[in-house]
Amino acid sequence: MNKTCKKCGAKLDYGSAFCGNCGARISEKVTSDDKVKSAKTIGKKLKRIAALLIVVIVAVATLKTVSAFAGRNGLLRETMKAVKEYNIDTLVESSSEIYLFADEDDYLEDKYETQVGYFLDMFENTVGHSYRFSYEVNEIYTVSDRTFDTVIKNLENISSDTDVIKKIAIADVTMSASQDGETKTVDVKVYMSKENNSWKLLYFEY
């Protein structure tokens, strides 16, 4: 659709810089070259935006993956795998440094053998020996100062070197064993402590 001159009202030819009737200068001159250049500019911007979005998506995915295998999330994954496989050595190696100063040499081994054995025996007695183990993390949270003091006080009965513990987190976990349509679940709280910038296993509560 042709435009008209704002001064005299005459029709303007496409791409004209001046009115052919009165000679007035046209304020806007749009040519096919301008449209091509504009389209190319927009295309380049869209490509840059798309590339930036891809970088952001990859970064977020990488962060989630790293987070799942590091920190308290990583410790929890390792702990649940050790429970499933009855790997007492892994549980001991992942545990808090305070147990190094426990009065009983085999305190951790005895504790985990009893606790993990209880879980697995319960699963086997309920659904059978060839069950499928799984777990769901309902919540992970850092405890309040009041709860922190209570936990530390209880741990002092085991070890006097509780100063290494800077934070305590609790994971509410539901462990499940399923076989032939039957499922047995156990709710357990996994206590974890942050010591020297790494997370350690404290104990199970169920």
Coordinates of N, CA and C in Angstrom, one line a residue:
M1 N 0.8 -1.2 0.0 CA 0.0 0.0 0.0 C 0.9 1.2 0.0
N2 N 0.6 2.2 -1.0 CA 1.5 3.4 -1.1 C 1.1 4.4 0.0
K3 N 2.1 5.1 0.4 CA 1.9 6.2 1.4 C 1.6 7.5 0.7
T4 N 1.1 8.4 1.4 CA 0.8 9.8 0.8 C 1.7 10.8 1.5
C5 N 2.0 11.9 0.8 CA 2.8 13.0 1.3 C 2.0 13.7 2.4
K6 N 2.7 13.9 3.5 CA 2.0 14.6 4.6 C 1.8 16.1 4.3
K7 N 2.5 16.6 3.4 CA 2.4 18.0 3.0 C 1.3 18.3 2.0
C8 N 1.3 17.6 0.9 CA 0.3 17.8 -0.1 C -0.7 16.7 -0.4
G9 N -0.5 15.6 0.2 CA -1.4 14.5 0.1 C -1.3 13.6 -1.1
A10 N -0.3 13.9 -1.9 CA -0.1 13.1 -3.2 C 0.5 11.8 -2.8
K11 N 0.2 10.8 -3.7 CA 0.7 9.4 -3.5 C 2.2 9.4 -3.7
L12 N 2.9 8.6 -2.9 CA 4.3 8.5 -3.0 C 4.7 7.2 -3.6
D13 N 5.8 7.2 -4.4 CA 6.3 6.0 -5.0 C 7.1 5.2 -3.9
Y14 N 7.1 3.9 -4.0 CA 7.8 3.1 -3.0 C 9.3 3.4 -3.0
G15 N 9.8 3.7 -1.9 CA 11.2 4.0 -1.8 C 11.7 5.4 -2.1
S16 N 10.7 6.3 -2.3 CA 11.1 7.7 -2.7 C 11.6 8.4 -1.5
A17 N 12.5 9.3 -1.7 CA 13.0 10.2 -0.6 C 12.3 11.5 -0.6
F18 N 11.7 11.9 -1.8 CA 11.1 13.2 -1.9 C 9.7 13.0 -2.6
C19 N 8.8 13.9 -2.3 CA 7.5 13.9 -2.9 C 7.6 14.3 -4.4
G20 N 7.1 13.5 -5.3 CA 7.1 13.9 -6.7 C 6.2 15.0 -7.1
N21 N 5.3 15.4 -6.2 CA 4.4 16.5 -6.5 C 4.9 17.8 -6.0
C22 N 5.2 17.8 -4.7 CA 5.6 19.1 -4.1 C 7.1 19.2 -3.7
G23 N 7.8 18.1 -3.8 CA 9.2 18.1 -3.5 C 9.6 18.0 -2.1
A24 N 8.6 17.8 -1.2 CA 8.8 17.7 0.2 C 9.6 16.5 0.5
R25 N 10.5 16.5 1.5 CA 11.3 15.4 1.9 C 10.5 14.4 2.7
I26 N 10.6 13.1 2.4 CA 9.9 12.1 3.1 C 10.7 11.7 4.3
S27 N 10.0 11.8 5.5 CA 10.7 11.5 6.7 C 11.1 10.1 6.9
E28 N 10.4 9.1 6.3 CA 10.7 7.7 6.5 C 11.0 7.1 5.1
K29 N 12.1 6.6 4.9 CA 12.4 5.9 3.6 C 12.8 4.5 3.9
V30 N 11.9 3.6 3.5 CA 12.1 2.2 3.7 C 12.3 1.5 2.4
T31 N 13.4 0.9 2.2 CA 13.7 0.1 1.0 C 13.8 -1.3 1.3
S32 N 13.8 -2.1 0.2 CA 13.9 -3.6 0.4 C 15.3 -3.9 1.0
D33 N 16.3 -3.2 0.7 CA 17.6 -3.4 1.3 C 17.6 -3.3 2.9
D34 N 16.8 -2.2 3.3 CA 16.7 -2.0 4.7 C 16.0 -3.1 5.4
K35 N 14.9 -3.7 4.7 CA 14.2 -4.8 5.3 C 15.1 -6.0 5.4
V36 N 15.9 -6.3 4.4 CA 16.8 -7.4 4.4 C 17.8 -7.3 5.5
K37 N 18.4 -6.1 5.7 CA 19.3 -5.8 6.7 C 18.7 -6.0 8.1
S38 N 17.5 -5.5 8.2 CA 16.7 -5.6 9.5 C 16.5 -7.1 9.9
A39 N 16.1 -7.9 8.8 CA 15.8 -9.3 9.0 C 17.1 -10.0 9.4
K40 N 18.2 -9.7 8.8 CA 19.5 -10.3 9.2 C 19.9 -10.0 10.6
T41 N 19.7 -8.7 11.0 CA 20.0 -8.3 12.4 C 19.2 -9.1 13.4
I42 N 17.9 -9.2 13.1 CA 17.0 -9.9 14.0 C 17.4 -11.3 14.1
G43 N 17.7 -11.9 12.9 CA 18.1 -13.3 12.9 C 19.3 -13.6 13.7
K44 N 20.3 -12.7 13.7 CA 21.5 -12.8 14.4 C 21.2 -12.7 15.9
K45 N 20.4 -11.8 16.3 CA 20.0 -11.6 17.7 C 19.3 -12.9 18.2
L46 N 18.4 -13.4 17.4 CA 17.7 -14.6 17.8 C 18.6 -15.8 18.0
K47 N 19.6 -15.9 17.1 CA 20.6 -17.0 17.2 C 21.4 -16.8 18.5
R48 N 21.8 -15.6 18.8 CA 22.5 -15.3 20.1 C 21.7 -15.7 21.3
I49 N 20.4 -15.3 21.3 CA 19.5 -15.6 22.4 C 19.4 -17.1 22.6
A50 N 19.2 -17.8 21.4 CA 19.0 -19.3 21.5 C 20.3 -19.9 22.0
A51 N 21.5 -19.5 21.6 CA 22.7 -20.0 22.1 C 22.9 -19.8 23.6
L52 N 22.5 -18.6 24.0 CA 22.6 -18.3 25.4 C 21.7 -19.2 26.3
L53 N 20.4 -19.4 25.7 CA 19.5 -20.3 26.4 C 20.0 -21.7 26.5
I54 N 20.7 -22.2 25.5 CA 21.2 -23.5 25.5 C 22.3 -23.6 26.6
V55 N 23.2 -22.6 26.7 CA 24.2 -22.5 27.7 C 23.6 -22.6 29.1
V56 N 22.6 -21.8 29.3 CA 21.9 -21.7 30.6 C 21.3 -23.1 31.0
I57 N 20.7 -23.7 30.0 CA 20.0 -25.0 30.3 C 21.1 -26.1 30.6
V58 N 22.2 -26.1 29.8 CA 23.2 -27.0 30.1 C 23.9 -26.8 31.5
A59 N 24.1 -25.5 31.8 CA 24.7 -25.2 33.1 C 23.8 -25.6 34.3
V60 N 22.4 -25.4 34.1 CA 21.5 -25.8 35.2 C 21.5 -27.3 35.3
A61 N 21.5 -28.0 34.2 CA 21.5 -29.5 34.2 C 22.8 -30.0 34.8
T62 N 23.9 -29.4 34.5 CA 25.2 -29.8 35.1 C 25.2 -29.6 36.6
L63 N 24.7 -28.4 37.0 CA 24.6 -28.1 38.4 C 23.8 -29.1 39.2
K64 N 22.6 -29.5 38.6 CA 21.8 -30.4 39.3 C 22.5 -31.8 39.4
T65 N 23.2 -32.2 38.3 CA 23.9 -33.5 38.4 C 25.0 -33.5 39.4
V66 N 25.8 -32.4 39.4 CA 26.9 -32.3 40.4 C 26.3 -32.2 41.8
S67 N 25.2 -31.5 42.0 CA 24.6 -31.4 43.3 C 24.1 -32.8 43.8
A68 N 23.6 -33.6 42.9 CA 23.1 -34.9 43.3 C 24.2 -35.8 43.7
F69 N 25.4 -35.6 43.3 CA 26.5 -36.5 43.6 C 27.5 -35.9 44.6
A70 N 27.2 -34.7 45.1 CA 28.1 -34.0 46.0 C 27.4 -33.5 47.2
G71 N 28.1 -33.1 48.3 CA 27.5 -32.6 49.5 C 26.7 -33.6 50.2
R72 N 25.7 -33.1 50.9 CA 24.8 -34.0 51.7 C 24.0 -34.9 50.8
N73 N 23.6 -34.4 49.5 CA 22.9 -35.3 48.6 C 23.7 -36.5 48.2
G74 N 25.0 -36.2 47.9 CA 25.9 -37.3 47.5 C 26.1 -38.3 48.6
L75 N 26.2 -37.8 49.9 CA 26.4 -38.6 51.0 C 25.2 -39.5 51.2
L76 N 24.0 -38.9 51.0 CA 22.7 -39.7 51.2 C 22.6 -40.8 50.1
R77 N 23.0 -40.5 48.9 CA 23.0 -41.5 47.8 C 23.9 -42.7 48.2
E78 N 25.1 -42.3 48.7 CA 26.1 -43.3 49.0 C 25.6 -44.2 50.2
T79 N 25.0 -43.5 51.2 CA 24.5 -44.2 52.3 C 23.4 -45.2 52.0
M80 N 22.4 -44.8 51.1 CA 21.3 -45.7 50.7 C 21.8 -46.8 49.9
K81 N 22.8 -46.6 49.1 CA 23.4 -47.7 48.3 C 24.1 -48.7 49.2
A82 N 24.8 -48.2 50.3 CA 25.5 -49.1 51.2 C 24.4 -49.9 52.0
V83 N 23.3 -49.3 52.4 CA 22.3 -50.0 53.1 C 21.7 -51.1 52.2
K84 N 21.4 -50.8 51.0 CA 20.9 -51.8 50.1 C 21.9 -53.0 49.9
E85 N 23.2 -52.7 49.9 CA 24.2 -53.8 49.6 C 24.8 -54.3 50.9
Y86 N 24.3 -53.9 52.1 CA 24.8 -54.2 53.4 C 26.3 -54.0 53.4
N87 N 26.7 -52.8 53.0 CA 28.1 -52.5 52.9 C 28.5 -51.7 54.1
I88 N 28.9 -52.4 55.2 CA 29.2 -51.8 56.5 C 30.4 -51.0 56.4
D89 N 31.4 -51.4 55.6 CA 32.7 -50.7 55.5 C 32.4 -49.3 54.9
T90 N 31.6 -49.2 53.9 CA 31.3 -47.9 53.3 C 30.6 -46.9 54.3
L91 N 29.7 -47.5 55.1 CA 29.0 -46.7 56.1 C 30.0 -46.2 57.2
V92 N 30.9 -47.0 57.6 CA 32.0 -46.7 58.6 C 32.9 -45.6 58.0
E93 N 33.3 -45.7 56.7 CA 34.2 -44.8 56.1 C 33.5 -43.4 55.9
S94 N 32.2 -43.4 55.8 CA 31.5 -42.2 55.5 C 31.1 -41.5 56.8
S95 N 31.3 -42.1 57.9 CA 30.8 -41.6 59.2 C 31.7 -40.4 59.8
S96 N 31.1 -39.8 60.8 CA 31.7 -38.6 61.4 C 33.0 -38.9 62.1
E97 N 33.8 -37.9 62.1 CA 35.2 -38.1 62.8 C 35.1 -38.3 64.3
I98 N 33.9 -38.0 64.8 CA 33.8 -38.1 66.3 C 33.9 -39.5 66.8
Y99 N 33.6 -40.5 65.9 CA 33.6 -41.9 66.2 C 35.0 -42.4 66.3
L100 N 36.0 -41.7 65.8 CA 37.4 -42.1 65.9 C 37.8 -42.1 67.4
F101 N 37.1 -41.3 68.2 CA 37.5 -41.1 69.6 C 36.5 -41.9 70.5
A102 N 35.7 -42.8 69.9 CA 34.7 -43.5 70.7 C 35.5 -44.5 71.6
D103 N 34.9 -44.8 72.8 CA 35.5 -45.7 73.7 C 35.7 -47.1 73.2
E104 N 34.6 -47.6 72.5 CA 34.6 -48.9 71.9 C 35.2 -48.9 70.5
D105 N 36.1 -49.8 70.3 CA 36.8 -49.9 69.0 C 35.9 -50.2 67.8
D106 N 35.0 -51.2 68.1 CA 34.1 -51.6 67.0 C 32.7 -51.0 67.2
Y107 N 32.6 -49.8 67.8 CA 31.3 -49.2 68.0 C 30.5 -49.1 66.7
L108 N 31.1 -48.5 65.7 CA 30.4 -48.2 64.5 C 30.0 -49.5 63.8
E109 N 30.9 -50.4 63.6 CA 30.6 -51.7 62.9 C 29.4 -52.4 63.6
D110 N 29.4 -52.5 64.9 CA 28.3 -53.1 65.7 C 27.0 -52.4 65.5
K111 N 27.1 -51.0 65.5 CA 25.9 -50.3 65.4 C 25.2 -50.4 64.0
Y112 N 26.0 -50.3 62.9 CA 25.5 -50.4 61.6 C 25.1 -51.8 61.2
E113 N 25.8 -52.8 61.7 CA 25.4 -54.2 61.5 C 24.0 -54.5 62.1
T114 N 23.8 -53.9 63.3 CA 22.5 -54.1 64.0 C 21.4 -53.3 63.2
Q115 N 21.6 -52.0 62.9 CA 20.6 -51.2 62.3 C 20.3 -51.7 60.8
V116 N 21.3 -51.8 60.0 CA 21.1 -52.2 58.6 C 20.5 -53.6 58.6
G117 N 21.0 -54.5 59.4 CA 20.5 -55.8 59.5 C 19.0 -55.9 59.8
Y118 N 18.6 -55.0 60.7 CA 17.2 -54.9 61.1 C 16.4 -54.5 59.9
F119 N 16.8 -53.5 59.1 CA 16.1 -53.1 57.9 C 15.9 -54.2 56.9
L120 N 17.0 -54.8 56.6 CA 17.0 -55.9 55.5 C 16.3 -57.1 56.0
D121 N 16.4 -57.5 57.2 CA 15.7 -58.6 57.7 C 14.2 -58.4 57.7
M122 N 13.8 -57.2 58.0 CA 12.4 -56.8 57.9 C 11.8 -56.9 56.5
F123 N 12.6 -56.4 55.5 CA 12.2 -56.5 54.1 C 12.1 -58.0 53.7
E124 N 13.1 -58.8 54.0 CA 13.1 -60.2 53.6 C 12.0 -61.0 54.2
N125 N 11.7 -60.7 55.5 CA 10.7 -61.5 56.2 C 9.3 -61.1 55.7
T126 N 9.2 -59.9 55.1 CA 7.9 -59.4 54.7 C 7.6 -59.7 53.2
V127 N 8.5 -59.4 52.3 CA 8.2 -59.5 50.9 C 9.1 -60.6 50.2
G128 N 10.0 -61.2 50.9 CA 10.9 -62.3 50.3 C 12.3 -61.8 50.1
H129 N 13.1 -62.7 49.6 CA 14.5 -62.4 49.5 C 14.9 -61.7 48.2
S130 N 14.2 -61.8 47.1 CA 14.5 -61.2 45.8 C 13.7 -59.9 45.6
Y131 N 13.7 -59.1 46.6 CA 13.0 -57.8 46.5 C 13.7 -56.7 45.7
R132 N 13.0 -55.7 45.3 CA 13.6 -54.6 44.6 C 13.7 -53.4 45.6
F133 N 14.9 -53.0 45.9 CA 15.0 -51.9 46.9 C 14.9 -50.5 46.3
S134 N 14.3 -49.6 46.9 CA 14.2 -48.2 46.4 C 14.0 -47.3 47.6
Y135 N 14.2 -46.0 47.4 CA 14.0 -45.1 48.5 C 13.5 -43.7 47.9
E136 N 12.9 -43.0 48.7 CA 12.4 -41.7 48.4 C 12.8 -40.7 49.4
V137 N 13.4 -39.6 49.0 CA 13.8 -38.5 50.0 C 12.6 -37.6 50.1
N138 N 12.0 -37.6 51.3 CA 10.8 -36.7 51.5 C 11.2 -35.3 51.8
E139 N 12.4 -35.1 52.5 CA 12.8 -33.8 52.9 C 14.2 -33.8 53.4
I140 N 15.0 -32.8 53.1 CA 16.3 -32.6 53.7 C 16.4 -31.2 54.3
Y141 N 16.8 -31.1 55.5 CA 16.8 -29.8 56.1 C 17.9 -29.7 57.2
T142 N 18.3 -28.5 57.4 CA 19.3 -28.2 58.4 C 18.6 -27.9 59.7
V143 N 19.0 -28.5 60.8 CA 18.3 -28.5 62.1 C 18.5 -27.1 62.7
S144 N 17.6 -26.8 63.6 CA 17.6 -25.5 64.3 C 18.7 -25.5 65.4
D145 N 19.1 -24.4 65.9 CA 20.1 -24.3 66.9 C 19.7 -25.1 68.1
R146 N 18.5 -25.2 68.5 CA 18.0 -25.9 69.7 C 18.2 -27.4 69.4
T147 N 17.8 -27.9 68.3 CA 18.0 -29.3 68.0 C 19.5 -29.7 67.8
F148 N 20.3 -28.7 67.3 CA 21.7 -29.0 67.1 C 22.3 -29.2 68.5
D149 N 22.0 -28.3 69.5 CA 22.5 -28.5 70.8 C 22.1 -29.8 71.5
T150 N 20.9 -30.2 71.2 CA 20.4 -31.5 71.8 C 21.1 -32.7 71.2
V151 N 21.3 -32.7 69.9 CA 22.1 -33.8 69.3 C 23.5 -33.8 69.8
I152 N 24.1 -32.7 69.8 CA 25.5 -32.6 70.3 C 25.7 -33.1 71.7
K153 N 24.7 -32.7 72.5 CA 24.8 -33.2 73.9 C 24.7 -34.7 74.0
N154 N 23.8 -35.3 73.2 CA 23.7 -36.8 73.2 C 24.9 -37.4 72.6
L155 N 25.6 -36.8 71.7 CA 26.8 -37.4 71.1 C 28.0 -37.3 72.0
E156 N 27.9 -36.4 73.0 CA 29.0 -36.3 73.9 C 29.1 -37.5 74.8
N157 N 28.0 -38.3 74.9 CA 28.1 -39.5 75.6 C 28.9 -40.6 74.9
I158 N 29.2 -40.4 73.6 CA 30.0 -41.3 72.8 C 31.4 -40.8 72.6
S159 N 31.5 -39.5 72.4 CA 32.8 -38.9 72.1 C 32.9 -37.5 72.7
S160 N 34.1 -37.1 73.1 CA 34.3 -35.8 73.6 C 34.7 -34.8 72.6
D161 N 34.9 -35.2 71.4 CA 35.4 -34.4 70.3 C 34.3 -34.0 69.3
T162 N 33.3 -33.3 69.8 CA 32.2 -33.0 69.0 C 32.3 -31.6 68.4
D163 N 33.4 -30.9 68.7 CA 33.6 -29.5 68.1 C 33.8 -29.5 66.6
V164 N 34.2 -30.7 66.0 CA 34.4 -30.7 64.6 C 33.1 -30.6 63.8
I165 N 32.0 -30.8 64.5 CA 30.6 -30.7 63.8 C 30.2 -29.2 63.8
K166 N 30.0 -28.7 62.6 CA 29.6 -27.3 62.4 C 28.1 -27.2 62.1
K167 N 27.6 -28.1 61.3 CA 26.2 -28.1 61.0 C 25.6 -29.6 61.1
I168 N 24.3 -29.7 61.3 CA 23.7 -31.0 61.2 C 22.4 -30.9 60.3
A169 N 22.3 -31.8 59.5 CA 21.2 -31.9 58.6 C 20.5 -33.3 58.8
I170 N 19.2 -33.3 58.5 CA 18.4 -34.5 58.6 C 17.7 -34.8 57.3
A171 N 17.8 -36.0 56.8 CA 17.1 -36.4 55.6 C 16.0 -37.4 56.0
D172 N 14.7 -37.0 55.8 CA 13.6 -37.9 56.0 C 13.4 -38.8 54.8
V173 N 13.7 -40.1 55.0 CA 13.7 -41.0 53.8 C 12.7 -42.1 54.1
T174 N 12.1 -42.5 53.0 CA 11.2 -43.7 53.0 C 11.9 -44.8 52.2
M175 N 12.3 -45.9 52.8 CA 12.9 -47.0 52.1 C 11.8 -48.0 51.8
S176 N 11.9 -48.6 50.6 CA 10.9 -49.6 50.2 C 11.5 -50.9 49.7
A177 N 10.8 -52.0 49.9 CA 11.2 -53.3 49.3 C 9.9 -53.8 48.6
S178 N 10.1 -54.2 47.3 CA 8.9 -54.7 46.6 C 9.2 -56.0 45.9
Q179 N 8.2 -56.9 45.9 CA 8.3 -58.1 45.2 C 6.9 -58.8 45.0
D180 N 6.7 -59.2 43.8 CA 5.4 -59.8 43.5 C 4.2 -59.0 44.0
G181 N 4.2 -57.7 43.8 CA 3.1 -56.9 44.1 C 2.9 -56.5 45.5
E182 N 3.9 -57.0 46.4 CA 3.8 -56.7 47.8 C 5.0 -55.7 48.1
T183 N 4.7 -54.7 49.0 CA 5.7 -53.7 49.3 C 5.7 -53.5 50.8
K184 N 6.9 -53.3 51.3 CA 7.2 -53.0 52.7 C 8.0 -51.7 52.8
T185 N 7.5 -50.7 53.5 CA 8.2 -49.5 53.7 C 8.7 -49.2 55.1
V186 N 9.8 -48.5 55.2 CA 10.4 -48.1 56.5 C 10.8 -46.7 56.4
D187 N 10.3 -45.9 57.3 CA 10.6 -44.4 57.4 C 11.8 -44.3 58.3
V188 N 12.8 -43.6 57.9 CA 14.1 -43.4 58.7 C 14.6 -42.0 58.5
K189 N 15.1 -41.5 59.6 CA 15.8 -40.2 59.5 C 17.3 -40.4 59.5
V190 N 18.0 -39.8 58.5 CA 19.4 -40.0 58.4 C 20.0 -38.7 58.8
Y191 N 20.8 -38.7 60.0 CA 21.5 -37.5 60.5 C 22.8 -37.4 59.9
M192 N 23.1 -36.2 59.4 CA 24.4 -36.0 58.7 C 25.1 -34.7 59.3
S193 N 26.4 -34.7 59.4 CA 27.1 -33.5 60.0 C 28.1 -33.0 59.0
K194 N 28.2 -31.7 59.0 CA 29.2 -31.0 58.2 C 30.5 -30.8 59.0
E195 N 31.6 -31.4 58.6 CA 32.9 -31.3 59.3 C 34.0 -31.1 58.3
N196 N 34.7 -30.0 58.5 CA 35.9 -29.7 57.6 C 35.4 -29.6 56.2
N197 N 34.3 -28.9 55.9 CA 33.8 -28.6 54.6 C 33.3 -29.9 53.9
S198 N 33.0 -31.0 54.6 CA 32.5 -32.1 53.9 C 31.4 -32.7 54.8
W199 N 30.4 -33.4 54.2 CA 29.3 -34.0 55.0 C 29.7 -35.4 55.4
K200 N 29.3 -35.8 56.6 CA 29.6 -37.1 57.2 C 28.3 -37.7 57.8
L201 N 28.2 -39.0 57.8 CA 27.1 -39.7 58.4 C 27.2 -39.8 59.9
L202 N 26.1 -39.4 60.6 CA 26.1 -39.4 62.0 C 25.4 -40.7 62.5
Y203 N 24.1 -40.8 62.2 CA 23.4 -42.0 62.6 C 22.0 -42.1 62.0
F204 N 21.4 -43.2 62.1 CA 20.0 -43.4 61.7 C 19.1 -43.3 62.9
E205 N 17.9 -42.8 62.6 CA 16.8 -42.8 63.6 C 15.6 -43.3 63.0
Y206 N 14.9 -44.3 63.6 CA 13.7 -44.9 63.1 C 12.8 -45.4 64.2

